[in-house]
Coordinates of C-alpha atoms in Angstrom, one line a residue:
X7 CA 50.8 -57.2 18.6
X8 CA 50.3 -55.9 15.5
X9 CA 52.2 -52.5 15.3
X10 CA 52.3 -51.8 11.8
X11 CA 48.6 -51.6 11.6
X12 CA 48.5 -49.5 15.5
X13 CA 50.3 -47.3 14.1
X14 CA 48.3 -46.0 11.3
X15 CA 44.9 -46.2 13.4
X16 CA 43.1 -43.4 14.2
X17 CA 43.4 -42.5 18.0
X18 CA 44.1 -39.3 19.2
X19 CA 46.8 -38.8 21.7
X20 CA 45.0 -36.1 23.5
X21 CA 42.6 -39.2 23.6
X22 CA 44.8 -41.7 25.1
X23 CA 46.4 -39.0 27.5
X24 CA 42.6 -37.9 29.1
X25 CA 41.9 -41.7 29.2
X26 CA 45.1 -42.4 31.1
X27 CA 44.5 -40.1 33.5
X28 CA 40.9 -41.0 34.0
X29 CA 42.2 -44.2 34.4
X30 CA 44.6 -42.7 37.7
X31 CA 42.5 -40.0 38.7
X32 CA 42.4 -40.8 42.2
X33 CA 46.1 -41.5 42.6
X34 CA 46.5 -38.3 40.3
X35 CA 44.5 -35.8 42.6
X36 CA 46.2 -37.6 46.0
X37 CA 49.9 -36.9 43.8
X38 CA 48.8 -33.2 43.3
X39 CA 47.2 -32.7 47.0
X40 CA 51.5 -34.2 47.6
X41 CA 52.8 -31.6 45.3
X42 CA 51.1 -28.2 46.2
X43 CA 52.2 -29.3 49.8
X44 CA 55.6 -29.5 49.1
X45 CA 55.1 -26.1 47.3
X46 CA 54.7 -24.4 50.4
X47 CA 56.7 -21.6 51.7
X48 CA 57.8 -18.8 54.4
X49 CA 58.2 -16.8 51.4
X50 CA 55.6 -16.1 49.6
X51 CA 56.7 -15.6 46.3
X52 CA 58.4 -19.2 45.7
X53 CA 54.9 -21.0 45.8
X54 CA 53.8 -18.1 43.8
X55 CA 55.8 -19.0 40.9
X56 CA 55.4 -22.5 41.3
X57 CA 51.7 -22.2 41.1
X58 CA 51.8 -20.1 38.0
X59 CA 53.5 -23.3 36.2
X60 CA 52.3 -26.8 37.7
X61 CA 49.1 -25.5 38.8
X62 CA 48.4 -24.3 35.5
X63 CA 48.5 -27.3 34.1
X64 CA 49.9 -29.9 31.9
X65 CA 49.4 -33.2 30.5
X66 CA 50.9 -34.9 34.0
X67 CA 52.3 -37.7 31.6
X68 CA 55.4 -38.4 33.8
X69 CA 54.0 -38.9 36.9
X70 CA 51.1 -40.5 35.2
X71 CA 53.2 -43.1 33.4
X72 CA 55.2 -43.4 37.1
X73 CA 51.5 -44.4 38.8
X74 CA 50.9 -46.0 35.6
X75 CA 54.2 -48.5 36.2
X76 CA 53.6 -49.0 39.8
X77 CA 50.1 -50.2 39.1
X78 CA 50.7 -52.3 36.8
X79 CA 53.5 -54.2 39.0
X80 CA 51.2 -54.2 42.0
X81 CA 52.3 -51.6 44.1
X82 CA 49.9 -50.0 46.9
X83 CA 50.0 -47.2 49.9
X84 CA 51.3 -43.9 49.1
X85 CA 55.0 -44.6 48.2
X86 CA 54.4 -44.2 44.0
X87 CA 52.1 -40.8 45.1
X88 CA 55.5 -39.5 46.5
X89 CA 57.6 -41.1 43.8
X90 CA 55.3 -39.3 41.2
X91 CA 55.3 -35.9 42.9
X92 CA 58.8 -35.8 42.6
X93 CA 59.1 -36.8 39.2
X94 CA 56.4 -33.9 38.3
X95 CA 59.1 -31.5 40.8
X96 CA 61.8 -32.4 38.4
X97 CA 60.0 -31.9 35.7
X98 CA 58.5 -28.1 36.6
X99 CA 62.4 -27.1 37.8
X100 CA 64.0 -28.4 34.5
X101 CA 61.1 -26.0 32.6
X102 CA 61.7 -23.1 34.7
X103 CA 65.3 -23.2 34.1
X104 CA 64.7 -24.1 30.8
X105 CA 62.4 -21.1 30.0
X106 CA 65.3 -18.7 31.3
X107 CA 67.8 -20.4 29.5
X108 CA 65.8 -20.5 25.8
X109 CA 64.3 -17.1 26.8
X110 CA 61.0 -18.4 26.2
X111 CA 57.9 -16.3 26.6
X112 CA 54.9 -19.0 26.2
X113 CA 54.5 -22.2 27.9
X114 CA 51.1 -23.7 27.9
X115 CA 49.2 -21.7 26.5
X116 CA 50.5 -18.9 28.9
X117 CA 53.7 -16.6 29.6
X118 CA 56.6 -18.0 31.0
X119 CA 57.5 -17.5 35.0
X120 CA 60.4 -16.0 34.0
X121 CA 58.5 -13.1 31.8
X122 CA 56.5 -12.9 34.4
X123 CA 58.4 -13.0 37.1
X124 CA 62.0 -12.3 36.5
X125 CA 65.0 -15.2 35.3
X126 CA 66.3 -15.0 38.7
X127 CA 63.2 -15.8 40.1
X128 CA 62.8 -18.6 38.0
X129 CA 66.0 -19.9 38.6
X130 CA 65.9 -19.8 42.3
X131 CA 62.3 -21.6 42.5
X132 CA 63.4 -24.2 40.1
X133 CA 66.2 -24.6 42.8
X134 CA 63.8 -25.1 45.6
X135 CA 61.5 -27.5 43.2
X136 CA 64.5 -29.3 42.9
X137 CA 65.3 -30.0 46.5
X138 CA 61.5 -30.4 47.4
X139 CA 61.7 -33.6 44.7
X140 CA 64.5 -35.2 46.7
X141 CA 62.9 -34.7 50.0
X142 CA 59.5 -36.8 48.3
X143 CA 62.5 -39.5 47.4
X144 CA 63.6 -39.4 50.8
X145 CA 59.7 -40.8 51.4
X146 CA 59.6 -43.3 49.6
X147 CA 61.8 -45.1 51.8
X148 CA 64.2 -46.5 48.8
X149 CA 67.7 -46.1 47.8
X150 CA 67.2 -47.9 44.6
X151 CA 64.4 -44.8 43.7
X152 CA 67.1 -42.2 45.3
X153 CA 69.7 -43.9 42.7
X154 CA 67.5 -43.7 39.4
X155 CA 65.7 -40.3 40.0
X156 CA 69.3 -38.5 41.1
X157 CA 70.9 -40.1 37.6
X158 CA 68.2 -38.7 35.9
X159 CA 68.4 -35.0 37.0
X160 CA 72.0 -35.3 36.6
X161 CA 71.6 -36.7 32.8
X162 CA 68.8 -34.3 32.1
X163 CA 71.1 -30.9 33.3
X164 CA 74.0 -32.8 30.8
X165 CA 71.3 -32.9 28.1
X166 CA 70.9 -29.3 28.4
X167 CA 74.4 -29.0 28.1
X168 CA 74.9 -30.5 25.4
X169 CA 72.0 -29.4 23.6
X170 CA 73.8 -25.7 24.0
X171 CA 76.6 -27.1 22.6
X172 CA 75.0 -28.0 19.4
X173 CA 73.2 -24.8 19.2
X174 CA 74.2 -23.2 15.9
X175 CA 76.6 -26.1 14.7
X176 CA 75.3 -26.9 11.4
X177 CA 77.8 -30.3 11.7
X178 CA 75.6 -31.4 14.2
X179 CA 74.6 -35.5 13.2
X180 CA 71.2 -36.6 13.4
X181 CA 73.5 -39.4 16.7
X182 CA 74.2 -36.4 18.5
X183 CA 70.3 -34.8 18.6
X184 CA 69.7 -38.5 19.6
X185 CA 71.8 -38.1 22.5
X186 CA 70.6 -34.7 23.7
X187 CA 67.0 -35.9 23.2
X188 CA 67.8 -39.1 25.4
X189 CA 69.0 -37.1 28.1
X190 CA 67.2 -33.9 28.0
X191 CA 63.6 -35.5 27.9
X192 CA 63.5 -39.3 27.3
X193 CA 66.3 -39.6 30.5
X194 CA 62.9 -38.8 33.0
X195 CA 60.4 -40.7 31.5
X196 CA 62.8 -43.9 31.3
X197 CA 63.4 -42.8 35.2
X198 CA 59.9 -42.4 36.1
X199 CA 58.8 -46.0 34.7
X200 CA 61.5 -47.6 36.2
X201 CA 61.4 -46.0 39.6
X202 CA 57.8 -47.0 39.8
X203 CA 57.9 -50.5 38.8
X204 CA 60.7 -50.8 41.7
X205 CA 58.9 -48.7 44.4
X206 CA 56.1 -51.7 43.8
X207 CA 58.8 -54.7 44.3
X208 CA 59.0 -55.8 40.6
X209 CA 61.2 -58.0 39.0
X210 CA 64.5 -56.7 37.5
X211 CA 63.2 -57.8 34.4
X212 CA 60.1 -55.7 34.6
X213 CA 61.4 -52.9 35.7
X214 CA 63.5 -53.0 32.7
X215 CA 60.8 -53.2 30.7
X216 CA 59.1 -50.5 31.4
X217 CA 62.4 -48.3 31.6
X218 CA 62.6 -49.3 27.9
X219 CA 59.0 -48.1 27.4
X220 CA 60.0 -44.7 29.0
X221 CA 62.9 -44.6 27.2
X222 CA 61.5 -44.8 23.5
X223 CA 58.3 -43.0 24.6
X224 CA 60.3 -40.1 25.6
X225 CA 62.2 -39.9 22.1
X226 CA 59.2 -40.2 19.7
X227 CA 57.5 -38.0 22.3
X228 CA 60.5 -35.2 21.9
X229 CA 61.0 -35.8 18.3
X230 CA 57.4 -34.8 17.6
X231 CA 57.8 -31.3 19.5
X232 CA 60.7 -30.8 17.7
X233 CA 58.9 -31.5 14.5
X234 CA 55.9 -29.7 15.0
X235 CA 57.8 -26.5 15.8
X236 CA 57.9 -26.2 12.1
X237 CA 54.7 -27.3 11.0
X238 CA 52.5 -26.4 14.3
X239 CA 50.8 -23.0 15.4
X240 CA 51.5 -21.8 19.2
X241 CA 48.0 -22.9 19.9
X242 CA 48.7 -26.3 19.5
X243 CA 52.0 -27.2 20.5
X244 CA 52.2 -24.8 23.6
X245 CA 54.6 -22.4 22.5
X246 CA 56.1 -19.9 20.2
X247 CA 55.7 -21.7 16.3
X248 CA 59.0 -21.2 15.5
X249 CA 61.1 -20.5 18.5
X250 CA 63.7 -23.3 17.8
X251 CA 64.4 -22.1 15.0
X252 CA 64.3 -18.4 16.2
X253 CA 67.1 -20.0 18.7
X254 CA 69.2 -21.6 16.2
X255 CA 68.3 -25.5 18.1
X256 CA 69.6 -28.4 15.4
X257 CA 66.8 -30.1 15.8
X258 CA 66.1 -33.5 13.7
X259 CA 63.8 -31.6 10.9
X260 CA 66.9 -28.8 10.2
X261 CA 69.5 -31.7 10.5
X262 CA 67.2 -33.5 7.5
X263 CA 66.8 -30.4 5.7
X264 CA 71.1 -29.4 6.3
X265 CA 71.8 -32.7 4.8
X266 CA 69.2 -32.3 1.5
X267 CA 70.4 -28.6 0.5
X268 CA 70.4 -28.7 -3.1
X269 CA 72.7 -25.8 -3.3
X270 CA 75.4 -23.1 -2.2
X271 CA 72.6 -20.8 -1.4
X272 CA 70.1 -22.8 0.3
X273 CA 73.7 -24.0 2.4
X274 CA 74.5 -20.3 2.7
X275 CA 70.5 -19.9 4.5
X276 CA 70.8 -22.2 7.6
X277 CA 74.4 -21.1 7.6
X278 CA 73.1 -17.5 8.3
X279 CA 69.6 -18.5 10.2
X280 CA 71.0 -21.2 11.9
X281 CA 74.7 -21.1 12.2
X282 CA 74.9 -17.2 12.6
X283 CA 71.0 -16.7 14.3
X284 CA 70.8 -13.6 11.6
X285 CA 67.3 -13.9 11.0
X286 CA 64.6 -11.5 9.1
X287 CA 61.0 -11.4 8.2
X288 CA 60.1 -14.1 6.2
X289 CA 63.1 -16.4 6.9
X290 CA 61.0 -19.1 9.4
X291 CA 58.7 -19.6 6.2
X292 CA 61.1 -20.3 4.1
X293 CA 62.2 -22.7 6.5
X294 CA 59.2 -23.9 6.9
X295 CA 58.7 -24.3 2.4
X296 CA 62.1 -26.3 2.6
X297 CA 61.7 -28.8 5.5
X298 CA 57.9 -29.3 3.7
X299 CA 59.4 -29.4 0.1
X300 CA 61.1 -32.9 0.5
X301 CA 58.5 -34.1 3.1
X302 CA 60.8 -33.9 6.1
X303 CA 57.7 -33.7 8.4
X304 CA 57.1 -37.0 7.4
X305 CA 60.4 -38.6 7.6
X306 CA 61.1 -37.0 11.0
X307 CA 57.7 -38.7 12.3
X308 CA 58.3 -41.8 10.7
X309 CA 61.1 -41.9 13.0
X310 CA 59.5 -41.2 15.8
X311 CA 56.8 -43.8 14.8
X312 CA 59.8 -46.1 15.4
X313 CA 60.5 -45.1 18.7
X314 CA 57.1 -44.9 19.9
X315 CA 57.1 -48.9 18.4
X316 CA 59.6 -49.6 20.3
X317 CA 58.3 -48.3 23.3
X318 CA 54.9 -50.7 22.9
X319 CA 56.9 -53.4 22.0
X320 CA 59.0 -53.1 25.5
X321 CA 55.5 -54.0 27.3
X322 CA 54.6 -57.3 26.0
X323 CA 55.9 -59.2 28.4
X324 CA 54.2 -57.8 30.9
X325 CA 50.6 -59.0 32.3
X326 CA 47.9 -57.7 30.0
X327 CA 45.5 -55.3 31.5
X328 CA 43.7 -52.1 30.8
X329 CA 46.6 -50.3 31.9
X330 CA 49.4 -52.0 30.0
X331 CA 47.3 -51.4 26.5
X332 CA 46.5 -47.6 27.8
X333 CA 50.0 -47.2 28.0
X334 CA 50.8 -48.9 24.3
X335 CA 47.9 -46.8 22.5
X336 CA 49.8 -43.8 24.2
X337 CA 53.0 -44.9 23.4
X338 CA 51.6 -45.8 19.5
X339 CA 49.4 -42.1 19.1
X340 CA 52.2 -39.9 20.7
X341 CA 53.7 -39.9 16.9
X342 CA 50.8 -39.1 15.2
X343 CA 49.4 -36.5 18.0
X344 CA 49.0 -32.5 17.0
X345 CA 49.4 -31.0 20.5

């Protein structure tokens, strides 16, 4: 494969994504009809703010990328439609606790649960989302996919964890974001592939495989938020321009720009914005003017163009088909995409 020059072609990722799920709508739709099942509820404001998040929307990429897997290692009936609902379960309980957590107001394109409904309410149905996606494991009739999918939400809540504990350490190393990305995203891609290549009987080797694919995706695909927090508008990235930076997150552009400081006071600024969250008018564009001043944009997705290599280059051992290059053009475009 020729990476070097994949990377610098011109395909959208909001391109690759709308193919991908063209490419799965019917398993897609039969994985929703699973999921606003196992939203229902005696009481009626659970599936209530459920609804307001998953059925609002979303790219679907993890439980497209888990249909995505099983397809491509053969698997049929509708053990991957329940494996993929619970991945998307996990997913829309980590965001709701998430949202409560980072005090977020916009996901989407829209306000949070949480300011619309209350933190505790958020909390509690991310709760029930949680135990909704282990009774979908339950279905699919295998340990193996009980095993992976429990790790994951286990490493994803340690992420989270450990992505607090960084929060306003300006000593944070660029190892250490790696390690909170890995868990608090990449952790649930790499589990989604995985599980669905094994819920379709593949080889240990495949299954590997396309865990590495998750895996690297998930990075480059986390990195680029991260960077485009700085650089995007809430139009395009799905939230608040700004907010980890409002929430004093080391994320990898701050790290870069920590580590290039050219003086006492530019030290003494994310000291203040970042290491003591005293913030005022003007400071996020000043940010902003000294992550773009020595191109850090670009150096953070240069790495991420590494990851997202990676990622394409776990797949070419497996059996070429539509699918399999699908998932490399996404894979390839997730570190050049804009939203």
């Amino acid at each position: 494969m020729a990476l070097a020059a994949e990377l610098t072609a011109p395909v959208r990722f909001t391109d690759v994504a709308a193919r991908l799920k063209e490419m799965q709508a019917d398993d897609l739709a039969a994985t929703n009809d699973v999921i606003i099942d196992h939203l229902s509820s005696d009481i009626e404001l659970i599936p209530e703010v459920a609804r307001h998040l998953i059925v609002a929307g979303g790219k679907r990429l993890r439980p497209l990328i888990c249909l995505a897997a099983a397809d491509i290692c053969g698997a049929s009936g509708p053990r991957p439609l329940f494996l993929a609902g619970a991945v998307e379960l996990i997913h829309a309980a980590t965001l709701l606790h998430d949202d409560v957590v980072d005090d977020s107001a916009l996901r989407r394109g829209l306000k949070t649960a949480n300011i619309v409904f209350g933190n505790k309410e958020s909390v509690l149905v991310g709760d029930f989302l949680f135990a909704r996606a282990f009774a979908l494991m339950v279905k699919t009739g295998s340990l193996d996919v009980l095993d992976i999918l429990s790790r994951a939400s286990c490493t994803i809540a340690e992420g989270e964890v450990l992505q607090l504990t960084t929060e306003a350490d300006l000593d944070t190393s660029r190892s250490t974001y790696i390690n909170v990305v890995t868990a608090k995203t990449a952790a649930l891609f790499e589990a989604a592939a995985r599980a669905g290549a094994m819920v379709a009987g593949a080889s240990d080797e495949d299954a590997d495989a396309l865990g590495r694919y998750g895996l690297n995706f998930g990075i480059a695909y986390q990195m680029v938020d991260d960077t485009l927090d700085y650089e995007g508008q809430a139009d395009n990235i799905g939230k608040s321009a700004g907010d980890d930076f409002r929430e004093g997150k080391m994320t990898l552009p701050v790290i870069h720009a920590i580590a290039r400081a050219r003086d006492d006071e530019e030290r003494a600024f994310w000291a203040r914005t970042i290491g003591e969250r005293e913030q005022t008018a003007g400071d996020f564009e000043r940010a902003q003017g000294l992550i773009a001043r020595d191109n850090l944009i670009e150096v953070c997705l240069g790495e991420a163009r590494d990851y997202a290599a990676r990622a394409a280059e776990a797949l070419e051992g497996l059996r070429d088909t539509p699918l399999k290059r699908t998932l490399e053009d996404l894979a390839l475009s997730s570190a050049a995409r804009q939203a």
